[in-house]
Structures are given as C-alpha cells and as structure tokens.
Amino acid sequence: MNEAKTINIEVAYALPEQQVIIPLQVNVGTTIVQAIELSGVLEQFNEIDLASSKIGIFGKAEKPDTELREKDRVEIYRPLIADPKESRRKRAEKKKAQAENK
C-alpha cells in the first residue's frame, strides 16, 4: 500500500469583524493556491479574488505555486484601505498643529 505523506497546515483570512483559521491536512507538495481551494474559504467569503489578492505564509508574501511545509499558515491579505504614507503624513501634521496651539 502506497500512502501519500501528509502535512498539517492552516488557511487564514480576516475581516475587521471576523477572523477564520481553517486547519487542514494536505499531501506533501500541495501549493498555496491548492490549499486555499481545498479549505473552502473561497466559498465562505465570496469577496476573495485570488487573481488580485496578495497571499503569503506567516506574514511573508509568497507566490501561489509555493509548496507548503508542515505547520505553515497560509494567509490571504485584503487590500489596504488607506495609504500608509498618507496616513503618517496626516498624523504628523495633526500633531504639529496641536503642538503649535499649546
């Protein structure tokens, strides 16, 4: 009997009000995109578009065809709502204005 070796991984997706982590057991050689499809997260969250969504493992961006290893956590990232540089600039301006008014 020739059994395929398996690994344990997780697929994670988060919204502001809800976070989901789906544990899976997959065959060695499974890619990020295959794990996402197997997890059922695409059916659970229709707004996920794998063609435009950034994906990664433990906070590090990875290509969809990256093969997974034991205990990897696949993450699907949502787009940023605000530009981080613009947000920092606005906070700095506000802080400067508050300091001048004192």
PDB file of N, CA and C in Angstrom:
ATOM      1  N   MET A   1       0.837  -1.170   0.000  1.00  0.00           N
ATOM      2  CA  MET A   1       0.000   0.000   0.000  1.00  0.00           C
ATOM      3  C   MET A   1       0.890   1.244   0.000  1.00  0.00           C
ATOM      4  N   ASN A   2       0.647   2.177  -0.919  1.00  0.00           N
ATOM      5  CA  ASN A   2       1.461   3.376  -1.054  1.00  0.00           C
ATOM      6  C   ASN A   2       0.652   4.597  -0.631  1.00  0.00           C
ATOM      7  N   GLU A   3       0.756   4.969   0.642  1.00  0.00           N
ATOM      8  CA  GLU A   3       0.003   6.110   1.149  1.00  0.00           C
ATOM      9  C   GLU A   3       0.793   7.393   0.932  1.00  0.00           C
ATOM     10  N   ALA A   4       0.081   8.445   0.514  1.00  0.00           N
ATOM     11  CA  ALA A   4       0.727   9.744   0.341  1.00  0.00           C
ATOM     12  C   ALA A   4       1.017  10.346   1.708  1.00  0.00           C
ATOM     13  N   LYS A   5       2.182  10.954   1.834  1.00  0.00           N
ATOM     14  CA  LYS A   5       2.527  11.612   3.088  1.00  0.00           C
ATOM     15  C   LYS A   5       1.758  12.922   3.174  1.00  0.00           C
ATOM     16  N   THR A   6       1.320  13.250   4.385  1.00  0.00           N
ATOM     17  CA  THR A   6       0.542  14.472   4.572  1.00  0.00           C
ATOM     18  C   THR A   6       1.235  15.405   5.564  1.00  0.00           C
ATOM     19  N   ILE A   7       0.846  16.675   5.491  1.00  0.00           N
ATOM     20  CA  ILE A   7       1.325  17.693   6.423  1.00  0.00           C
ATOM     21  C   ILE A   7       0.124  18.451   6.974  1.00  0.00           C
ATOM     22  N   ASN A   8       0.290  19.032   8.141  1.00  0.00           N
ATOM     23  CA  ASN A   8      -0.759  19.842   8.760  1.00  0.00           C
ATOM     24  C   ASN A   8      -0.458  21.313   8.512  1.00  0.00           C
ATOM     25  N   ILE A   9      -1.461  22.037   8.005  1.00  0.00           N
ATOM     26  CA  ILE A   9      -1.318  23.467   7.719  1.00  0.00           C
ATOM     27  C   ILE A   9      -2.586  24.181   8.167  1.00  0.00           C
ATOM     28  N   GLU A  10      -2.582  25.499   8.038  1.00  0.00           N
ATOM     29  CA  GLU A  10      -3.769  26.307   8.306  1.00  0.00           C
ATOM     30  C   GLU A  10      -3.936  27.312   7.180  1.00  0.00           C
ATOM     31  N   VAL A  11      -5.196  27.665   6.896  1.00  0.00           N
ATOM     32  CA  VAL A  11      -5.508  28.738   5.960  1.00  0.00           C
ATOM     33  C   VAL A  11      -6.231  29.807   6.764  1.00  0.00           C
ATOM     34  N   ALA A  12      -5.736  31.052   6.692  1.00  0.00           N
ATOM     35  CA  ALA A  12      -6.299  32.139   7.495  1.00  0.00           C
ATOM     36  C   ALA A  12      -6.783  33.280   6.611  1.00  0.00           C
ATOM     37  N   TYR A  13      -7.929  33.855   7.016  1.00  0.00           N
ATOM     38  CA  TYR A  13      -8.477  35.042   6.356  1.00  0.00           C
ATOM     39  C   TYR A  13      -9.152  35.876   7.425  1.00  0.00           C
ATOM     40  N   ALA A  14      -8.966  37.183   7.366  1.00  0.00           N
ATOM     41  CA  ALA A  14      -9.537  38.039   8.405  1.00  0.00           C
ATOM     42  C   ALA A  14     -10.239  39.246   7.809  1.00  0.00           C
ATOM     43  N   LEU A  15     -11.397  39.516   8.368  1.00  0.00           N
ATOM     44  CA  LEU A  15     -12.135  40.746   8.125  1.00  0.00           C
ATOM     45  C   LEU A  15     -12.064  41.545   9.421  1.00  0.00           C
ATOM     46  N   PRO A  16     -12.425  42.828   9.409  1.00  0.00           N
ATOM     47  CA  PRO A  16     -12.368  43.589  10.660  1.00  0.00           C
ATOM     48  C   PRO A  16     -13.191  42.960  11.783  1.00  0.00           C
ATOM     49  N   GLU A  17     -14.313  42.357  11.453  1.00  0.00           N
ATOM     50  CA  GLU A  17     -15.206  41.818  12.480  1.00  0.00           C
ATOM     51  C   GLU A  17     -15.164  40.297  12.604  1.00  0.00           C
ATOM     52  N   GLN A  18     -14.385  39.631  11.760  1.00  0.00           N
ATOM     53  CA  GLN A  18     -14.372  38.169  11.784  1.00  0.00           C
ATOM     54  C   GLN A  18     -13.032  37.634  11.282  1.00  0.00           C
ATOM     55  N   GLN A  19     -12.482  36.679  12.020  1.00  0.00           N
ATOM     56  CA  GLN A  19     -11.245  36.016  11.607  1.00  0.00           C
ATOM     57  C   GLN A  19     -11.511  34.515  11.519  1.00  0.00           C
ATOM     58  N   VAL A  20     -10.969  33.910  10.472  1.00  0.00           N
ATOM     59  CA  VAL A  20     -11.171  32.474  10.276  1.00  0.00           C
ATOM     60  C   VAL A  20      -9.815  31.808  10.071  1.00  0.00           C
ATOM     61  N   ILE A  21      -9.571  30.752  10.822  1.00  0.00           N
ATOM     62  CA  ILE A  21      -8.383  29.915  10.623  1.00  0.00           C
ATOM     63  C   ILE A  21      -8.879  28.491  10.426  1.00  0.00           C
ATOM     64  N   ILE A  22      -8.589  27.938   9.262  1.00  0.00           N
ATOM     65  CA  ILE A  22      -9.081  26.614   8.894  1.00  0.00           C
ATOM     66  C   ILE A  22      -7.912  25.627   8.907  1.00  0.00           C
ATOM     67  N   PRO A  23      -7.916  24.678   9.851  1.00  0.00           N
ATOM     68  CA  PRO A  23      -6.851  23.667   9.864  1.00  0.00           C
ATOM     69  C   PRO A  23      -7.101  22.625   8.772  1.00  0.00           C
ATOM     70  N   LEU A  24      -6.037  22.222   8.104  1.00  0.00           N
ATOM     71  CA  LEU A  24      -6.144  21.224   7.029  1.00  0.00           C
ATOM     72  C   LEU A  24      -4.996  20.227   7.119  1.00  0.00           C
ATOM     73  N   GLN A  25      -5.255  19.047   6.614  1.00  0.00           N
ATOM     74  CA  GLN A  25      -4.207  18.057   6.404  1.00  0.00           C
ATOM     75  C   GLN A  25      -4.150  17.849   4.893  1.00  0.00           C
ATOM     76  N   VAL A  26      -2.986  18.163   4.301  1.00  0.00           N
ATOM     77  CA  VAL A  26      -2.845  18.096   2.846  1.00  0.00           C
ATOM     78  C   VAL A  26      -1.648  17.223   2.482  1.00  0.00           C
ATOM     79  N   ASN A  27      -1.615  16.799   1.245  1.00  0.00           N
ATOM     80  CA  ASN A  27      -0.494  15.988   0.758  1.00  0.00           C
ATOM     81  C   ASN A  27       0.768  16.836   0.632  1.00  0.00           C
ATOM     82  N   VAL A  28       1.909  16.217   0.869  1.00  0.00           N
ATOM     83  CA  VAL A  28       3.186  16.878   0.626  1.00  0.00           C
ATOM     84  C   VAL A  28       3.198  17.303  -0.839  1.00  0.00           C
ATOM     85  N   GLY A  29       3.657  18.521  -1.111  1.00  0.00           N
ATOM     86  CA  GLY A  29       3.679  19.034  -2.481  1.00  0.00           C
ATOM     87  C   GLY A  29       2.507  19.935  -2.802  1.00  0.00           C
ATOM     88  N   THR A  30       1.553  20.057  -1.881  1.00  0.00           N
ATOM     89  CA  THR A  30       0.409  20.945  -2.090  1.00  0.00           C
ATOM     90  C   THR A  30       0.901  22.391  -2.110  1.00  0.00           C
ATOM     91  N   THR A  31       0.364  23.184  -3.046  1.00  0.00           N
ATOM     92  CA  THR A  31       0.762  24.587  -3.167  1.00  0.00           C
ATOM     93  C   THR A  31      -0.185  25.481  -2.367  1.00  0.00           C
ATOM     94  N   ILE A  32       0.203  26.731  -2.235  1.00  0.00           N
ATOM     95  CA  ILE A  32      -0.624  27.703  -1.511  1.00  0.00           C
ATOM     96  C   ILE A  32      -2.018  27.776  -2.120  1.00  0.00           C
ATOM     97  N   VAL A  33      -2.104  27.950  -3.420  1.00  0.00           N
ATOM     98  CA  VAL A  33      -3.415  28.118  -4.058  1.00  0.00           C
ATOM     99  C   VAL A  33      -4.253  26.843  -3.939  1.00  0.00           C
ATOM    100  N   GLN A  34      -3.628  25.690  -4.011  1.00  0.00           N
ATOM    101  CA  GLN A  34      -4.374  24.434  -3.840  1.00  0.00           C
ATOM    102  C   GLN A  34      -4.944  24.336  -2.428  1.00  0.00           C
ATOM    103  N   ALA A  35      -4.157  24.737  -1.436  1.00  0.00           N
ATOM    104  CA  ALA A  35      -4.629  24.692  -0.047  1.00  0.00           C
ATOM    105  C   ALA A  35      -5.802  25.644   0.158  1.00  0.00           C
ATOM    106  N   ILE A  36      -5.724  26.827  -0.440  1.00  0.00           N
ATOM    107  CA  ILE A  36      -6.824  27.790  -0.321  1.00  0.00           C
ATOM    108  C   ILE A  36      -8.093  27.195  -0.918  1.00  0.00           C
ATOM    109  N   GLU A  37      -7.967  26.579  -2.086  1.00  0.00           N
ATOM    110  CA  GLU A  37      -9.133  25.967  -2.734  1.00  0.00           C
ATOM    111  C   GLU A  37      -9.682  24.812  -1.900  1.00  0.00           C
ATOM    112  N   LEU A  38      -8.808  23.985  -1.339  1.00  0.00           N
ATOM    113  CA  LEU A  38      -9.247  22.852  -0.513  1.00  0.00           C
ATOM    114  C   LEU A  38      -9.923  23.296   0.782  1.00  0.00           C
ATOM    115  N   SER A  39      -9.533  24.453   1.301  1.00  0.00           N
ATOM    116  CA  SER A  39     -10.041  24.915   2.600  1.00  0.00           C
ATOM    117  C   SER A  39     -11.514  25.298   2.573  1.00  0.00           C
ATOM    118  N   GLY A  40     -12.031  25.665   1.408  1.00  0.00           N
ATOM    119  CA  GLY A  40     -13.416  26.115   1.316  1.00  0.00           C
ATOM    120  C   GLY A  40     -13.600  27.587   1.654  1.00  0.00           C
ATOM    121  N   VAL A  41     -12.511  28.296   1.919  1.00  0.00           N
ATOM    122  CA  VAL A  41     -12.602  29.708   2.292  1.00  0.00           C
ATOM    123  C   VAL A  41     -13.148  30.559   1.140  1.00  0.00           C
ATOM    124  N   LEU A  42     -12.902  30.151  -0.098  1.00  0.00           N
ATOM    125  CA  LEU A  42     -13.405  30.913  -1.245  1.00  0.00           C
ATOM    126  C   LEU A  42     -14.923  30.873  -1.323  1.00  0.00           C
ATOM    127  N   GLU A  43     -15.515  29.758  -0.912  1.00  0.00           N
ATOM    128  CA  GLU A  43     -16.973  29.651  -0.894  1.00  0.00           C
ATOM    129  C   GLU A  43     -17.553  30.415   0.297  1.00  0.00           C
ATOM    130  N   GLN A  44     -16.802  30.448   1.381  1.00  0.00           N
ATOM    131  CA  GLN A  44     -17.251  31.110   2.604  1.00  0.00           C
ATOM    132  C   GLN A  44     -17.205  32.635   2.467  1.00  0.00           C
ATOM    133  N   PHE A  45     -16.225  33.142   1.718  1.00  0.00           N
ATOM    134  CA  PHE A  45     -16.043  34.582   1.537  1.00  0.00           C
ATOM    135  C   PHE A  45     -15.959  34.880   0.045  1.00  0.00           C
ATOM    136  N   ASN A  46     -17.090  35.237  -0.550  1.00  0.00           N
ATOM    137  CA  ASN A  46     -17.165  35.459  -1.997  1.00  0.00           C
ATOM    138  C   ASN A  46     -16.314  36.628  -2.474  1.00  0.00           C
ATOM    139  N   GLU A  47     -15.979  37.552  -1.563  1.00  0.00           N
ATOM    140  CA  GLU A  47     -15.219  38.737  -1.963  1.00  0.00           C
ATOM    141  C   GLU A  47     -13.747  38.435  -2.264  1.00  0.00           C
ATOM    142  N   ILE A  48     -13.267  37.255  -1.899  1.00  0.00           N
ATOM    143  CA  ILE A  48     -11.861  36.912  -2.162  1.00  0.00           C
ATOM    144  C   ILE A  48     -11.674  36.653  -3.654  1.00  0.00           C
ATOM    145  N   ASP A  49     -10.732  37.384  -4.239  1.00  0.00           N
ATOM    146  CA  ASP A  49     -10.370  37.195  -5.645  1.00  0.00           C
ATOM    147  C   ASP A  49      -8.885  36.819  -5.679  1.00  0.00           C
ATOM    148  N   LEU A  50      -8.611  35.547  -5.884  1.00  0.00           N
ATOM    149  CA  LEU A  50      -7.217  35.087  -5.848  1.00  0.00           C
ATOM    150  C   LEU A  50      -6.348  35.737  -6.923  1.00  0.00           C
ATOM    151  N   ALA A  51      -6.975  36.206  -8.002  1.00  0.00           N
ATOM    152  CA  ALA A  51      -6.201  36.844  -9.067  1.00  0.00           C
ATOM    153  C   ALA A  51      -5.615  38.177  -8.599  1.00  0.00           C
ATOM    154  N   SER A  52      -6.296  38.859  -7.678  1.00  0.00           N
ATOM    155  CA  SER A  52      -5.809  40.168  -7.229  1.00  0.00           C
ATOM    156  C   SER A  52      -5.379  40.198  -5.762  1.00  0.00           C
ATOM    157  N   SER A  53      -5.750  39.199  -4.983  1.00  0.00           N
ATOM    158  CA  SER A  53      -5.393  39.187  -3.558  1.00  0.00           C
ATOM    159  C   SER A  53      -3.934  38.799  -3.362  1.00  0.00           C
ATOM    160  N   LYS A  54      -3.303  39.448  -2.410  1.00  0.00           N
ATOM    161  CA  LYS A  54      -1.947  39.058  -2.007  1.00  0.00           C
ATOM    162  C   LYS A  54      -2.077  37.868  -1.065  1.00  0.00           C
ATOM    163  N   ILE A  55      -1.153  36.938  -1.176  1.00  0.00           N
ATOM    164  CA  ILE A  55      -1.164  35.766  -0.304  1.00  0.00           C
ATOM    165  C   ILE A  55       0.244  35.531   0.226  1.00  0.00           C
ATOM    166  N   GLY A  56       0.318  34.841   1.359  1.00  0.00           N
ATOM    167  CA  GLY A  56       1.625  34.590   1.935  1.00  0.00           C
ATOM    168  C   GLY A  56       1.577  33.514   2.999  1.00  0.00           C
ATOM    169  N   ILE A  57       2.718  33.331   3.642  1.00  0.00           N
ATOM    170  CA  ILE A  57       2.854  32.371   4.734  1.00  0.00           C
ATOM    171  C   ILE A  57       3.452  33.125   5.918  1.00  0.00           C
ATOM    172  N   PHE A  58       2.737  33.136   7.027  1.00  0.00           N
ATOM    173  CA  PHE A  58       3.188  33.816   8.250  1.00  0.00           C
ATOM    174  C   PHE A  58       3.655  35.248   7.987  1.00  0.00           C
ATOM    175  N   GLY A  59       2.862  36.029   7.245  1.00  0.00           N
ATOM    176  CA  GLY A  59       3.161  37.442   7.040  1.00  0.00           C
ATOM    177  C   GLY A  59       4.174  37.753   5.960  1.00  0.00           C
ATOM    178  N   LYS A  60       4.670  36.755   5.284  1.00  0.00           N
ATOM    179  CA  LYS A  60       5.642  36.965   4.210  1.00  0.00           C
ATOM    180  C   LYS A  60       4.984  36.618   2.880  1.00  0.00           C
ATOM    181  N   ALA A  61       4.949  37.588   1.959  1.00  0.00           N
ATOM    182  CA  ALA A  61       4.326  37.369   0.658  1.00  0.00           C
ATOM    183  C   ALA A  61       5.007  36.212  -0.071  1.00  0.00           C
ATOM    184  N   GLU A  62       4.191  35.380  -0.680  1.00  0.00           N
ATOM    185  CA  GLU A  62       4.693  34.214  -1.418  1.00  0.00           C
ATOM    186  C   GLU A  62       3.931  34.081  -2.732  1.00  0.00           C
ATOM    187  N   LYS A  63       4.511  33.343  -3.666  1.00  0.00           N
ATOM    188  CA  LYS A  63       3.852  33.071  -4.946  1.00  0.00           C
ATOM    189  C   LYS A  63       2.820  31.964  -4.754  1.00  0.00           C
ATOM    190  N   PRO A  64       1.737  31.992  -5.547  1.00  0.00           N
ATOM    191  CA  PRO A  64       0.676  30.981  -5.410  1.00  0.00           C
ATOM    192  C   PRO A  64       1.153  29.545  -5.583  1.00  0.00           C
ATOM    193  N   ASP A  65       2.230  29.338  -6.351  1.00  0.00           N
ATOM    194  CA  ASP A  65       2.698  27.970  -6.600  1.00  0.00           C
ATOM    195  C   ASP A  65       3.742  27.492  -5.579  1.00  0.00           C
ATOM    196  N   THR A  66       3.925  28.248  -4.505  1.00  0.00           N
ATOM    197  CA  THR A  66       4.860  27.847  -3.450  1.00  0.00           C
ATOM    198  C   THR A  66       4.347  26.592  -2.751  1.00  0.00           C
ATOM    199  N   GLU A  67       5.213  25.591  -2.621  1.00  0.00           N
ATOM    200  CA  GLU A  67       4.822  24.359  -1.929  1.00  0.00           C
ATOM    201  C   GLU A  67       4.857  24.576  -0.425  1.00  0.00           C
ATOM    202  N   LEU A  68       3.870  24.010   0.247  1.00  0.00           N
ATOM    203  CA  LEU A  68       3.735  24.185   1.689  1.00  0.00           C
ATOM    204  C   LEU A  68       4.574  23.185   2.466  1.00  0.00           C
ATOM    205  N   ARG A  69       4.899  23.583   3.703  1.00  0.00           N
ATOM    206  CA  ARG A  69       5.630  22.713   4.620  1.00  0.00           C
ATOM    207  C   ARG A  69       4.795  22.516   5.882  1.00  0.00           C
ATOM    208  N   GLU A  70       5.168  21.544   6.673  1.00  0.00           N
ATOM    209  CA  GLU A  70       4.472  21.242   7.925  1.00  0.00           C
ATOM    210  C   GLU A  70       4.296  22.512   8.767  1.00  0.00           C
ATOM    211  N   LYS A  71       3.078  22.715   9.260  1.00  0.00           N
ATOM    212  CA  LYS A  71       2.695  23.805  10.170  1.00  0.00           C
ATOM    213  C   LYS A  71       2.700  25.185   9.538  1.00  0.00           C
ATOM    214  N   ASP A  72       2.748  25.297   8.205  1.00  0.00           N
ATOM    215  CA  ASP A  72       2.625  26.604   7.552  1.00  0.00           C
ATOM    216  C   ASP A  72       1.227  27.151   7.783  1.00  0.00           C
ATOM    217  N   ARG A  73       1.132  28.480   7.869  1.00  0.00           N
ATOM    218  CA  ARG A  73      -0.179  29.135   7.910  1.00  0.00           C
ATOM    219  C   ARG A  73      -0.284  30.020   6.670  1.00  0.00           C
ATOM    220  N   VAL A  74      -1.154  29.617   5.750  1.00  0.00           N
ATOM    221  CA  VAL A  74      -1.402  30.374   4.531  1.00  0.00           C
ATOM    222  C   VAL A  74      -2.313  31.539   4.897  1.00  0.00           C
ATOM    223  N   GLU A  75      -1.936  32.749   4.472  1.00  0.00           N
ATOM    224  CA  GLU A  75      -2.732  33.932   4.784  1.00  0.00           C
ATOM    225  C   GLU A  75      -3.160  34.620   3.496  1.00  0.00           C
ATOM    226  N   ILE A  76      -4.423  35.029   3.467  1.00  0.00           N
ATOM    227  CA  ILE A  76      -4.966  35.778   2.334  1.00  0.00           C
ATOM    228  C   ILE A  76      -5.128  37.208   2.822  1.00  0.00           C
ATOM    229  N   TYR A  77      -4.440  38.147   2.166  1.00  0.00           N
ATOM    230  CA  TYR A  77      -4.432  39.535   2.620  1.00  0.00           C
ATOM    231  C   TYR A  77      -5.450  40.373   1.862  1.00  0.00           C
ATOM    232  N   ARG A  78      -6.135  41.238   2.610  1.00  0.00           N
ATOM    233  CA  ARG A  78      -7.067  42.184   1.996  1.00  0.00           C
ATOM    234  C   ARG A  78      -6.288  43.437   1.600  1.00  0.00           C
ATOM    235  N   PRO A  79      -6.789  44.188   0.607  1.00  0.00           N
ATOM    236  CA  PRO A  79      -6.096  45.427   0.227  1.00  0.00           C
ATOM    237  C   PRO A  79      -6.192  46.463   1.349  1.00  0.00           C
ATOM    238  N   LEU A  80      -5.188  47.336   1.424  1.00  0.00           N
ATOM    239  CA  LEU A  80      -5.210  48.404   2.413  1.00  0.00           C
ATOM    240  C   LEU A  80      -6.286  49.417   2.058  1.00  0.00           C
ATOM    241  N   ILE A  81      -6.957  49.937   3.070  1.00  0.00           N
ATOM    242  CA  ILE A  81      -7.991  50.948   2.844  1.00  0.00           C
ATOM    243  C   ILE A  81      -7.350  52.316   2.652  1.00  0.00           C
ATOM    244  N   ALA A  82      -6.305  52.614   3.420  1.00  0.00           N
ATOM    245  CA  ALA A  82      -5.628  53.903   3.344  1.00  0.00           C
ATOM    246  C   ALA A  82      -4.160  53.690   3.006  1.00  0.00           C
ATOM    247  N   ASP A  83      -3.589  54.676   2.322  1.00  0.00           N
ATOM    248  CA  ASP A  83      -2.167  54.643   2.002  1.00  0.00           C
ATOM    249  C   ASP A  83      -1.377  54.919   3.284  1.00  0.00           C
ATOM    250  N   PRO A  84      -0.503  54.006   3.700  1.00  0.00           N
ATOM    251  CA  PRO A  84       0.237  54.194   4.956  1.00  0.00           C
ATOM    252  C   PRO A  84       1.052  55.491   5.000  1.00  0.00           C
ATOM    253  N   LYS A  85       1.666  55.871   3.887  1.00  0.00           N
ATOM    254  CA  LYS A  85       2.455  57.112   3.861  1.00  0.00           C
ATOM    255  C   LYS A  85       1.561  58.326   4.087  1.00  0.00           C
ATOM    256  N   GLU A  86       0.416  58.330   3.437  1.00  0.00           N
ATOM    257  CA  GLU A  86      -0.526  59.441   3.586  1.00  0.00           C
ATOM    258  C   GLU A  86      -1.058  59.513   5.015  1.00  0.00           C
ATOM    259  N   SER A  87      -1.348  58.376   5.611  1.00  0.00           N
ATOM    260  CA  SER A  87      -1.834  58.337   6.996  1.00  0.00           C
ATOM    261  C   SER A  87      -0.787  58.886   7.958  1.00  0.00           C
ATOM    262  N   ARG A  88       0.468  58.503   7.777  1.00  0.00           N
ATOM    263  CA  ARG A  88       1.550  59.017   8.637  1.00  0.00           C
ATOM    264  C   ARG A  88       1.700  60.525   8.476  1.00  0.00           C
ATOM    265  N   ARG A  89       1.622  61.006   7.239  1.00  0.00           N
ATOM    266  CA  ARG A  89       1.756  62.435   6.973  1.00  0.00           C
ATOM    267  C   ARG A  89       0.651  63.217   7.681  1.00  0.00           C
ATOM    268  N   LYS A  90      -0.585  62.729   7.589  1.00  0.00           N
ATOM    269  CA  LYS A  90      -1.712  63.408   8.241  1.00  0.00           C
ATOM    270  C   LYS A  90      -1.560  63.417   9.759  1.00  0.00           C
ATOM    271  N   ARG A  91      -1.110  62.304  10.330  1.00  0.00           N
ATOM    272  CA  ARG A  91      -0.903  62.251  11.788  1.00  0.00           C
ATOM    273  C   ARG A  91       0.176  63.243  12.215  1.00  0.00           C
ATOM    274  N   ALA A  92       1.249  63.336  11.434  1.00  0.00           N
ATOM    275  CA  ALA A  92       2.336  64.264  11.755  1.00  0.00           C
ATOM    276  C   ALA A  92       1.852  65.708  11.676  1.00  0.00           C
ATOM    277  N   GLU A  93       1.057  66.024  10.662  1.00  0.00           N
ATOM    278  CA  GLU A  93       0.510  67.379  10.533  1.00  0.00           C
ATOM    279  C   GLU A  93      -0.398  67.712  11.712  1.00  0.00           C
ATOM    280  N   LYS A  94      -1.229  66.767  12.110  1.00  0.00           N
ATOM    281  CA  LYS A  94      -2.148  66.980  13.228  1.00  0.00           C
ATOM    282  C   LYS A  94      -1.369  67.203  14.524  1.00  0.00           C
ATOM    283  N   LYS A  95      -0.334  66.402  14.740  1.00  0.00           N
ATOM    284  CA  LYS A  95       0.487  66.523  15.946  1.00  0.00           C
ATOM    285  C   LYS A  95       1.204  67.876  15.966  1.00  0.00           C
ATOM    286  N   LYS A  96       1.700  68.302  14.805  1.00  0.00           N
ATOM    287  CA  LYS A  96       2.386  69.586  14.699  1.00  0.00           C
ATOM    288  C   LYS A  96       1.423  70.733  14.996  1.00  0.00           C
ATOM    289  N   ALA A  97       0.211  70.653  14.453  1.00  0.00           N
ATOM    290  CA  ALA A  97      -0.794  71.694  14.687  1.00  0.00           C
ATOM    291  C   ALA A  97      -1.173  71.756  16.166  1.00  0.00           C
ATOM    292  N   GLN A  98      -1.290  70.609  16.817  1.00  0.00           N
ATOM    293  CA  GLN A  98      -1.618  70.577  18.247  1.00  0.00           C
ATOM    294  C   GLN A  98      -0.492  71.200  19.065  1.00  0.00           C
ATOM    295  N   ALA A  99       0.744  70.941  18.692  1.00  0.00           N
ATOM    296  CA  ALA A  99       1.894  71.496  19.412  1.00  0.00           C
ATOM    297  C   ALA A  99       1.957  73.013  19.250  1.00  0.00           C
ATOM    298  N   GLU A 100       1.607  73.516  18.076  1.00  0.00           N
ATOM    299  CA  GLU A 100       1.626  74.960  17.820  1.00  0.00           C
ATOM    300  C   GLU A 100       0.520  75.675  18.588  1.00  0.00           C
ATOM    301  N   ASN A 101      -0.590  75.004  18.843  1.00  0.00           N
ATOM    302  CA  ASN A 101      -1.729  75.614  19.536  1.00  0.00           C
ATOM    303  C   ASN A 101      -1.547  75.658  21.049  1.00  0.00           C
ATOM    304  N   LYS A 102      -0.529  75.017  21.569  1.00  0.00           N
ATOM    305  CA  LYS A 102      -0.324  74.988  23.025  1.00  0.00           C
ATOM    306  C   LYS A 102       0.370  76.227  23.498  1.00  0.00           C
TER     307      LYS A 102
END
